[in-house]
Structures are given as structure tokens and as C-alpha cells.
Amino acid sequence: MDSTVKDKESLLARLLEAGGEPLSGQAIADEAGVSRTAVWKWIKELEEEGYRIRSVRKKGYVLEGVPDILTPELIRKELGGDEFVGRILHFDSVESTMPIAHREAQEGAADGTVIIAEEQTSGKGRLARPWTSAAGKGIWMSVILTPDIPPHKAPQFTLIAAVSVCRAIRETAGVEARIKWPNDLLAGGRKVTGILTELQADPDRVKAIIIGIGINVNQDPGDFPESLQPIATSLKIQSGQKVDRAKLAAGVLRRLGECSRLYLEKGFPPIKKMWEEDAITIGRRVKAVTVRETLTGTAVGITEEGVLELRLDDGTIRGIYSADIELQD
Ligand code: BT5
């Protein structure tokens, strides 16, 4: 990270790096080539955004508290030097992070670009279903990946994302989430995360994979609309504690970087193994509702391509490429 102070954002990054040590206003002004008044204005603006900054006489500014917002500076601090994450674009309120990510990808955004929002007013799931994304309560983000793979392998990235989020949730929030094929994470039997994978591709090559990740983090039960209350949960509800969203976002991004690297180096088998460790679907009796038909049987595994294999009651094995799965037992 370039830590030369030149504006409000880099001043914040420096205050975060200082870890509670005072930063001299004069030294910052000299470094940035601005007046002390300009530095004071940046400090006031940061205070208005919710940062708590104390001014210690003759010593300088000390950062004493950060607001609960997912600023790129906070996420980067939690990431340390992880080189997977590229630009992080942070928004207060958007309709959905997905179209923004698509636009960025079309304009050539690099692998590891992240679009993150405090609130989505029109978040979406698969088949244009709505995704409820309350302000400041969750992680609503899209990550752009540009792996050199053929388009038919892109669905594997839904599984890569599921494994990454599942492990980051366990490590950061201490909540045992489990994957329900292909894109749900359940905790305590209810949905805590949804993943939406979209593609920009030529016939033979992927140009960009956009992974949309929605994690319910700090909602209380009453924060969900009534229709979701029986089926949705949050990490706070499951753990009984508020979860640090910046730490969790960083944990997800770090894991996503590791898992995509592992996949590109070693192929799908190690991901498949991790996925099977974290999944609740395998071995269970399930109902699979596809756009064409409804099938009931036992989920026996996933293939190298991430396709779910179902053993029907007559013994035949069917590959399911895309469906909603209901666990029957
Ligand atoms: C998904 O779709 O689960 C994918 C959700 C992806 C959301 C992320 S947030 C960042 C990015 N930007 C977006 O606009 N989207 C992505 P699906 O499997 O189709 O599930 C949708 C269903 O989940 C809905 O029909 C509801 O029943 C339920 N649902 C909606 N909001 C929910 C929530 N916050 N928590 C749990 N369940 C929810």
C-alpha cells in the first residue's frame, strides 16, 4: 500500500496504520504539501463520517474509533498485504452491486476488483428473485474474476465462492454454516448467505465472472421482512454477538483469493473435497425443482464440473445443472 498522505483517504489509512499512536498535524501537512488547516478539514470530515479522532496537544491526532461502515481503507487494513484484492469500490446505497460490476468488467476491470455497498434497494437473486439487503446489516458485494477458463467451467466458481464464504464465516464469526447446493449457505437450518454467479464470455473463453455474495451479518430477527422470518437468519442471531463486517469481508476476500488460486493451479479436485466437507446436501433425500421438472431422490455427490448427481427412486442417476433444492429429511 502507498502510505504517503495526499488526501483524506490516505490520511485515514495512515491513522489506521498508526494503531493509536498520535500523528503530528504539521508532519502530515508537510508530507501532503498542504496547510495545517487543510489537514484539520480532512479530520473534521472523517469525524462527520463517524470516525472518532482525538486531538492531543503538541502530539497530534489519534484515531480512537471507527464507524461500522465497509470503507476500502478498513477492509484493506484487515486484509494486510493480500495481493488478490484489487480496487475496492464502496457505495452507500445502490440498486444492486451486480450491474455496477458488469459495467466495470466491460470496461476492463482487473481480476479481484470488488464492488461493495452498505445497502441495496433492489438486490437480486437467481431468476430475478429479490434479495433483501438492509443498510449496514450485511455484506452485499460483487467480486470480478477473470480466470482463463472455458465458459462451461464457470459454474465451478459458485462452489469456490461457497467454500470460501463458508470457511470465512467459521473463522471470523465462529458460526458453523453449511452449503446447500449450489448457492445457499445455511446456519441453524436457515439461509444466511446467497451467492449469484454471472458471466461475461466469448463462445470459448470467459471474459469475466461476477460473483455476487450476500451475507446476513448483524440483523436481529425483526429486521427481516415477515415473509423471510421463517427462512432467513443472520450471523448475529446464530452467534449471539455482533460481527465485525470489515473483518468478515476481508476474510471472505482472502479465502476467495486462496481458493481461486488453488483451483487454477490444481484444478477442481481439491475444491470438490473442501466443498464436500462443508455441504449438507450430499447423502440427503432432496427435491430438486428445475425450470422443466421436479425430481426427488438422494443426492449422491457432485461431478468434476460441479453438477449435482441425484439417484432417483428407480435407481437411475440424473445430473442436475441448476435447480432449487429442498431437503426432505
Ligand atoms: C440467491 O438467490 O441466494 C443469490 C443472492 C445473491 C445476493 C447478492 S448481494 C450482492 C449481489 N448483488 C445482488 O443484487 N445480488 C448479489 P436465490 O437462490 O434465487 O434466492 C433468492 C431467495 O432467497 C428469495 O426468493 C427469498 O426467498 C430469499 N431471500 C431474499 N433475501 C434474503 C436474505 N437477505 N436472506 C435470506 N434469504 C433471502
Coordinates of C-alpha atoms and ligand atoms in Angstrom, one line a residue:
M1 CA 0.0 0.0 0.0
D2 CA 1.2 3.5 -0.8
S3 CA 1.0 5.2 2.5
T4 CA 2.1 8.7 1.5
V5 CA -0.6 11.1 2.8
K6 CA -2.1 13.1 -0.1
D7 CA -5.8 13.2 0.7
K8 CA -8.5 12.3 3.2
E9 CA -8.5 8.6 2.3
S10 CA -4.7 8.2 2.6
L11 CA -4.8 10.2 5.9
L12 CA -7.3 7.7 7.2
A13 CA -5.1 4.8 6.0
R14 CA -2.2 6.3 7.9
L15 CA -4.3 6.8 11.1
L16 CA -5.3 3.2 10.9
E17 CA -1.7 2.1 10.4
A18 CA -0.6 4.2 13.4
G19 CA -2.6 1.9 15.7
G20 CA -3.4 4.5 18.3
E21 CA -0.1 6.5 18.2
P22 CA -0.6 10.2 17.6
L23 CA 0.2 11.6 14.1
S24 CA 1.5 15.2 14.0
G25 CA -0.7 17.6 12.1
Q26 CA 2.3 19.6 10.9
A27 CA 4.1 16.5 9.7
I28 CA 1.1 15.4 7.7
A29 CA 0.7 18.9 6.2
D30 CA 4.4 18.9 5.2
E31 CA 4.1 15.4 3.7
A32 CA 0.9 16.2 1.8
G33 CA 2.2 19.6 0.7
V34 CA -1.0 21.3 2.1
S35 CA -1.7 23.7 5.0
R36 CA -2.5 22.6 8.6
T37 CA -6.0 23.9 8.1
A38 CA -6.5 21.6 5.1
V39 CA -5.4 18.6 7.3
W40 CA -7.8 19.8 10.1
K41 CA -10.6 19.9 7.5
W42 CA -9.9 16.3 6.5
I43 CA -10.0 15.3 10.2
K44 CA -13.4 17.1 10.6
E45 CA -14.8 15.3 7.5
L46 CA -13.6 12.0 8.9
E47 CA -15.3 12.8 12.2
E48 CA -18.5 13.6 10.3
E49 CA -18.3 10.1 8.7
G50 CA -18.2 8.6 12.2
Y51 CA -14.5 8.2 12.9
R52 CA -13.6 9.2 16.5
I53 CA -10.4 11.2 16.4
R54 CA -8.8 12.9 19.5
S55 CA -6.5 15.8 19.2
V56 CA -3.7 15.5 21.7
R57 CA -1.9 18.9 22.4
K58 CA 1.6 19.1 20.9
K59 CA 1.4 15.5 19.7
G60 CA -1.2 15.3 17.1
Y61 CA -4.3 13.2 16.1
V62 CA -5.2 9.8 17.5
L63 CA -7.8 7.5 16.0
E64 CA -9.9 6.1 18.8
G65 CA -12.8 4.5 17.0
V66 CA -14.1 3.6 13.6
P67 CA -17.7 3.6 12.3
D68 CA -19.4 0.4 11.3
I69 CA -19.0 1.0 7.5
L70 CA -17.2 -1.1 5.0
T71 CA -14.8 1.5 3.7
P72 CA -12.0 0.2 1.4
E73 CA -9.4 1.5 4.0
L74 CA -10.9 -0.6 6.8
I75 CA -11.2 -3.7 4.6
R76 CA -7.6 -3.2 3.4
K77 CA -6.3 -2.9 6.9
E78 CA -8.0 -6.2 7.8
L79 CA -6.6 -7.8 4.6
G80 CA -3.0 -7.0 5.4
G81 CA -0.9 -7.4 2.3
D82 CA -3.2 -9.8 0.4
E83 CA -2.4 -9.3 -3.3
F84 CA -5.6 -10.9 -4.7
V85 CA -7.9 -7.9 -4.0
G86 CA -7.6 -5.1 -6.5
R87 CA -9.7 -1.9 -6.5
I88 CA -12.5 -1.8 -3.9
L89 CA -15.4 0.4 -4.9
H90 CA -17.6 1.3 -1.9
F91 CA -21.1 2.7 -2.1
D92 CA -23.7 3.8 0.5
S93 CA -26.7 2.8 -1.4
V94 CA -27.1 1.2 -4.8
E95 CA -29.9 -0.7 -6.6
S96 CA -27.6 -3.8 -6.9
T97 CA -23.9 -4.2 -7.0
M98 CA -24.2 -6.7 -10.0
P99 CA -24.8 -4.2 -12.8
I100 CA -22.1 -1.9 -11.5
A101 CA -19.7 -4.9 -11.5
H102 CA -20.8 -5.8 -15.1
R103 CA -20.1 -2.3 -16.2
E104 CA -16.7 -2.3 -14.6
A105 CA -15.8 -5.7 -16.1
Q106 CA -16.8 -4.5 -19.6
E107 CA -14.5 -1.5 -19.1
G108 CA -11.7 -4.0 -18.4
A109 CA -11.6 -4.1 -14.5
A110 CA -8.8 -6.3 -13.2
D111 CA -9.1 -9.7 -11.5
G112 CA -10.0 -9.1 -7.9
T113 CA -12.0 -5.9 -8.3
V114 CA -14.6 -5.6 -5.6
I115 CA -17.9 -3.6 -5.6
I116 CA -19.4 -3.3 -2.1
A117 CA -22.5 -1.4 -0.8
E118 CA -24.0 -0.7 2.6
E119 CA -27.4 -1.1 1.2
Q120 CA -29.1 -2.4 -2.0
T121 CA -32.5 -1.1 -2.8
S122 CA -33.1 -3.7 -5.5
G123 CA -30.8 -6.6 -4.7
K124 CA -31.4 -9.7 -6.8
G125 CA -31.1 -13.5 -6.5
R126 CA -31.3 -16.1 -9.2
L127 CA -34.1 -15.8 -11.8
A128 CA -34.6 -12.1 -10.9
R129 CA -35.9 -13.0 -7.4
P130 CA -35.4 -10.2 -4.9
W131 CA -32.6 -10.2 -2.4
T132 CA -33.3 -8.2 0.8
S133 CA -30.2 -6.1 1.7
A134 CA -30.8 -3.8 4.7
A135 CA -28.5 -0.9 5.2
G136 CA -25.4 -1.6 7.4
K137 CA -26.6 -5.0 8.4
G138 CA -24.9 -7.3 5.9
I139 CA -22.2 -7.8 3.3
W140 CA -23.5 -7.1 -0.2
M141 CA -20.7 -7.3 -2.7
S142 CA -19.8 -8.4 -6.2
V143 CA -16.3 -9.6 -7.0
I144 CA -14.9 -9.6 -10.6
L145 CA -12.7 -12.5 -11.5
T146 CA -11.0 -13.0 -14.9
P147 CA -9.7 -16.6 -14.9
D148 CA -8.5 -18.1 -18.2
I149 CA -11.1 -20.9 -18.4
P150 CA -13.8 -22.1 -20.9
P151 CA -17.3 -20.9 -20.1
H152 CA -18.7 -24.3 -19.2
K153 CA -16.4 -24.3 -16.1
A154 CA -17.7 -21.1 -14.8
P155 CA -20.3 -22.7 -12.5
Q156 CA -17.5 -24.2 -10.5
F157 CA -16.9 -20.7 -9.3
T158 CA -20.2 -20.7 -7.4
L159 CA -18.8 -23.7 -5.5
I160 CA -15.4 -22.0 -5.0
A161 CA -17.3 -18.9 -3.6
A162 CA -19.5 -21.1 -1.3
V163 CA -16.5 -22.9 0.2
S164 CA -14.7 -19.5 0.7
V165 CA -17.6 -17.8 2.4
C166 CA -18.4 -20.9 4.5
R167 CA -14.8 -21.0 5.8
A168 CA -14.5 -17.3 6.4
I169 CA -17.8 -17.3 8.4
R170 CA -16.5 -20.1 10.5
E171 CA -13.1 -18.4 11.1
T172 CA -14.4 -14.8 11.7
A173 CA -17.8 -15.3 13.3
G174 CA -17.4 -18.8 14.8
V175 CA -20.7 -19.8 13.1
E176 CA -21.0 -23.3 11.6
A177 CA -22.5 -22.6 8.2
R178 CA -23.2 -25.4 5.7
I179 CA -23.6 -25.3 1.9
K180 CA -26.8 -26.3 0.3
W181 CA -26.1 -27.0 -3.4
P182 CA -25.5 -24.9 -5.3
N183 CA -25.5 -21.4 -3.9
D184 CA -27.0 -21.2 -0.4
L185 CA -25.3 -21.2 3.0
L186 CA -27.5 -22.3 5.9
A187 CA -26.9 -21.8 9.6
G188 CA -29.2 -23.3 12.1
G189 CA -31.2 -24.6 9.1
R190 CA -31.9 -21.1 7.7
K191 CA -30.4 -19.2 4.9
V192 CA -27.6 -16.9 6.0
T193 CA -25.9 -16.3 2.6
G194 CA -26.9 -16.4 -1.1
I195 CA -24.4 -16.5 -4.0
L196 CA -25.2 -15.4 -7.5
T197 CA -22.7 -16.1 -10.3
E198 CA -22.9 -14.3 -13.6
L199 CA -20.8 -14.4 -16.7
Q200 CA -19.3 -12.3 -19.5
A201 CA -17.9 -14.7 -22.1
D202 CA -16.9 -15.3 -25.7
P203 CA -18.0 -18.7 -27.1
D204 CA -14.8 -20.4 -26.0
R205 CA -13.3 -18.1 -23.3
V206 CA -14.5 -16.5 -20.1
K207 CA -14.0 -12.7 -20.1
A208 CA -15.2 -12.1 -16.5
I209 CA -17.0 -14.0 -13.8
I210 CA -19.1 -11.8 -11.5
I211 CA -19.7 -13.4 -8.1
G212 CA -22.4 -11.7 -6.1
I213 CA -22.3 -12.5 -2.4
G214 CA -25.0 -11.6 0.1
I215 CA -24.3 -12.4 3.8
N216 CA -26.8 -11.6 6.5
V217 CA -24.5 -10.4 9.3
N218 CA -26.0 -8.2 12.0
Q219 CA -29.7 -8.4 11.6
D220 CA -32.0 -9.1 14.6
P221 CA -35.0 -11.4 13.8
G222 CA -37.3 -8.4 13.5
D223 CA -35.1 -6.8 10.8
F224 CA -36.2 -9.3 8.2
P225 CA -39.5 -8.7 6.3
E226 CA -42.2 -11.0 7.6
S227 CA -42.0 -13.4 4.6
L228 CA -38.3 -14.1 5.3
Q229 CA -38.5 -14.5 9.0
P230 CA -39.2 -18.3 8.9
I231 CA -36.4 -19.0 6.4
A232 CA -33.6 -16.4 6.9
T233 CA -31.1 -15.9 9.7
S234 CA -28.0 -13.8 10.4
L235 CA -24.6 -14.4 11.9
K236 CA -25.6 -12.2 14.9
I237 CA -28.7 -14.3 15.5
Q238 CA -26.7 -17.5 15.3
S239 CA -23.7 -16.4 17.4
G240 CA -25.5 -14.1 19.8
Q241 CA -22.9 -11.4 19.0
K242 CA -22.4 -8.5 16.7
V243 CA -19.9 -9.4 13.9
D244 CA -17.2 -7.1 12.6
R245 CA -18.3 -6.7 8.9
A246 CA -15.0 -5.3 7.7
K247 CA -13.1 -8.3 9.2
L248 CA -15.6 -10.7 7.6
A249 CA -15.5 -9.1 4.2
A250 CA -11.7 -9.3 4.3
G251 CA -11.9 -12.9 5.4
V252 CA -14.2 -13.8 2.5
L253 CA -11.9 -12.0 0.0
R254 CA -8.8 -13.6 1.4
R255 CA -10.3 -17.1 1.2
L256 CA -11.7 -16.4 -2.3
G257 CA -8.3 -15.4 -3.5
E258 CA -6.8 -18.6 -2.0
C259 CA -9.4 -20.9 -3.4
S260 CA -9.3 -19.5 -6.9
R261 CA -5.5 -19.7 -6.9
L262 CA -5.8 -23.4 -5.7
Y263 CA -8.3 -24.1 -8.4
L264 CA -6.2 -22.5 -11.2
E265 CA -3.1 -24.4 -10.0
K266 CA -4.6 -27.8 -9.1
G267 CA -7.9 -27.9 -10.9
F268 CA -11.3 -28.8 -9.3
P269 CA -10.5 -31.9 -7.2
P270 CA -9.2 -30.0 -4.0
I271 CA -12.2 -27.6 -4.2
K272 CA -14.6 -30.6 -4.6
K273 CA -13.1 -32.1 -1.5
M274 CA -13.5 -28.9 0.6
W275 CA -17.0 -28.5 -0.8
E276 CA -18.0 -32.0 0.3
E277 CA -16.6 -31.4 3.8
D278 CA -18.8 -28.3 4.1
A279 CA -22.0 -29.4 2.3
I280 CA -25.2 -30.7 3.9
T281 CA -26.8 -31.8 0.6
I282 CA -24.8 -35.0 0.0
G283 CA -26.4 -38.2 1.2
R284 CA -29.7 -36.4 1.9
R285 CA -33.0 -37.1 0.3
V286 CA -33.9 -34.0 -1.7
K287 CA -36.5 -32.5 -4.0
A288 CA -34.9 -30.7 -7.0
V289 CA -37.1 -28.1 -8.7
T290 CA -35.7 -27.3 -12.1
V291 CA -37.3 -24.9 -14.7
R292 CA -38.6 -28.0 -16.5
E293 CA -39.4 -30.6 -13.9
T294 CA -39.4 -31.7 -10.2
L295 CA -37.3 -34.7 -9.2
T296 CA -37.0 -36.5 -5.9
G297 CA -34.1 -38.7 -4.9
T298 CA -30.9 -39.0 -2.9
A299 CA -28.1 -36.6 -3.6
V300 CA -25.1 -38.8 -4.1
G301 CA -22.4 -36.3 -5.0
I302 CA -21.1 -33.6 -7.3
T303 CA -19.2 -34.2 -10.5
E304 CA -15.9 -32.6 -11.5
E305 CA -18.0 -29.9 -13.2
G306 CA -19.9 -29.1 -10.1
V307 CA -23.1 -30.8 -11.3
L308 CA -25.3 -32.4 -8.6
E309 CA -25.9 -36.1 -9.0
L310 CA -29.3 -37.4 -7.9
R311 CA -30.1 -41.1 -7.5
L312 CA -33.8 -41.4 -8.4
D313 CA -36.1 -44.0 -6.7
D314 CA -35.8 -46.2 -9.8
G315 CA -32.0 -46.3 -9.3
T316 CA -31.1 -44.0 -12.3
I317 CA -28.6 -41.3 -11.8
R318 CA -29.5 -37.8 -13.0
G319 CA -27.2 -34.8 -13.3
I320 CA -28.7 -31.5 -12.1
Y321 CA -27.2 -28.4 -13.6
S322 CA -29.4 -25.8 -12.0
A323 CA -32.3 -26.1 -9.5
D324 CA -33.8 -25.1 -6.2
I325 CA -33.2 -27.9 -3.7
E326 CA -35.5 -28.7 -0.8
L327 CA -34.0 -31.0 1.8
Q328 CA -36.6 -33.7 2.6
D329 CA -35.2 -35.3 5.8
Ligands
BT5_1 C1 -29.5 -16.1 -4.1 O1 -30.6 -16.3 -5.0 O2 -29.5 -16.6 -3.0 C2 -28.5 -15.2 -4.5 C3 -28.4 -13.9 -3.7 C4 -27.2 -13.0 -4.1 C5 -27.2 -11.7 -3.4 C6 -26.0 -10.9 -3.7 S1 -25.9 -9.5 -2.7 C7 -24.6 -8.8 -3.7 C8 -25.0 -9.1 -5.1 N1 -25.9 -8.1 -5.6 C9 -27.1 -8.5 -5.9 O3 -28.1 -7.8 -6.3 N2 -27.2 -9.8 -5.6 C10 -25.9 -10.3 -5.1 P1 -31.7 -17.3 -4.8 O4 -31.2 -18.7 -4.6 O5 -32.6 -17.1 -6.0 O6 -32.5 -16.9 -3.5 C11 -33.4 -15.8 -3.5 C12 -34.4 -16.1 -2.4 O7 -33.8 -16.0 -1.1 C13 -35.6 -15.1 -2.4 O8 -36.6 -15.5 -3.2 C14 -36.0 -15.1 -0.9 O9 -36.9 -16.2 -0.7 C15 -34.7 -15.4 -0.2 N3 -34.1 -14.2 0.4 C16 -34.1 -12.9 -0.1 N4 -33.4 -12.1 0.6 C17 -32.8 -12.9 1.6 C18 -32.0 -12.6 2.7 N5 -31.5 -11.4 3.0 N6 -31.7 -13.7 3.5 C19 -32.1 -14.9 3.3 N7 -32.9 -15.2 2.3 C20 -33.3 -14.2 1.4

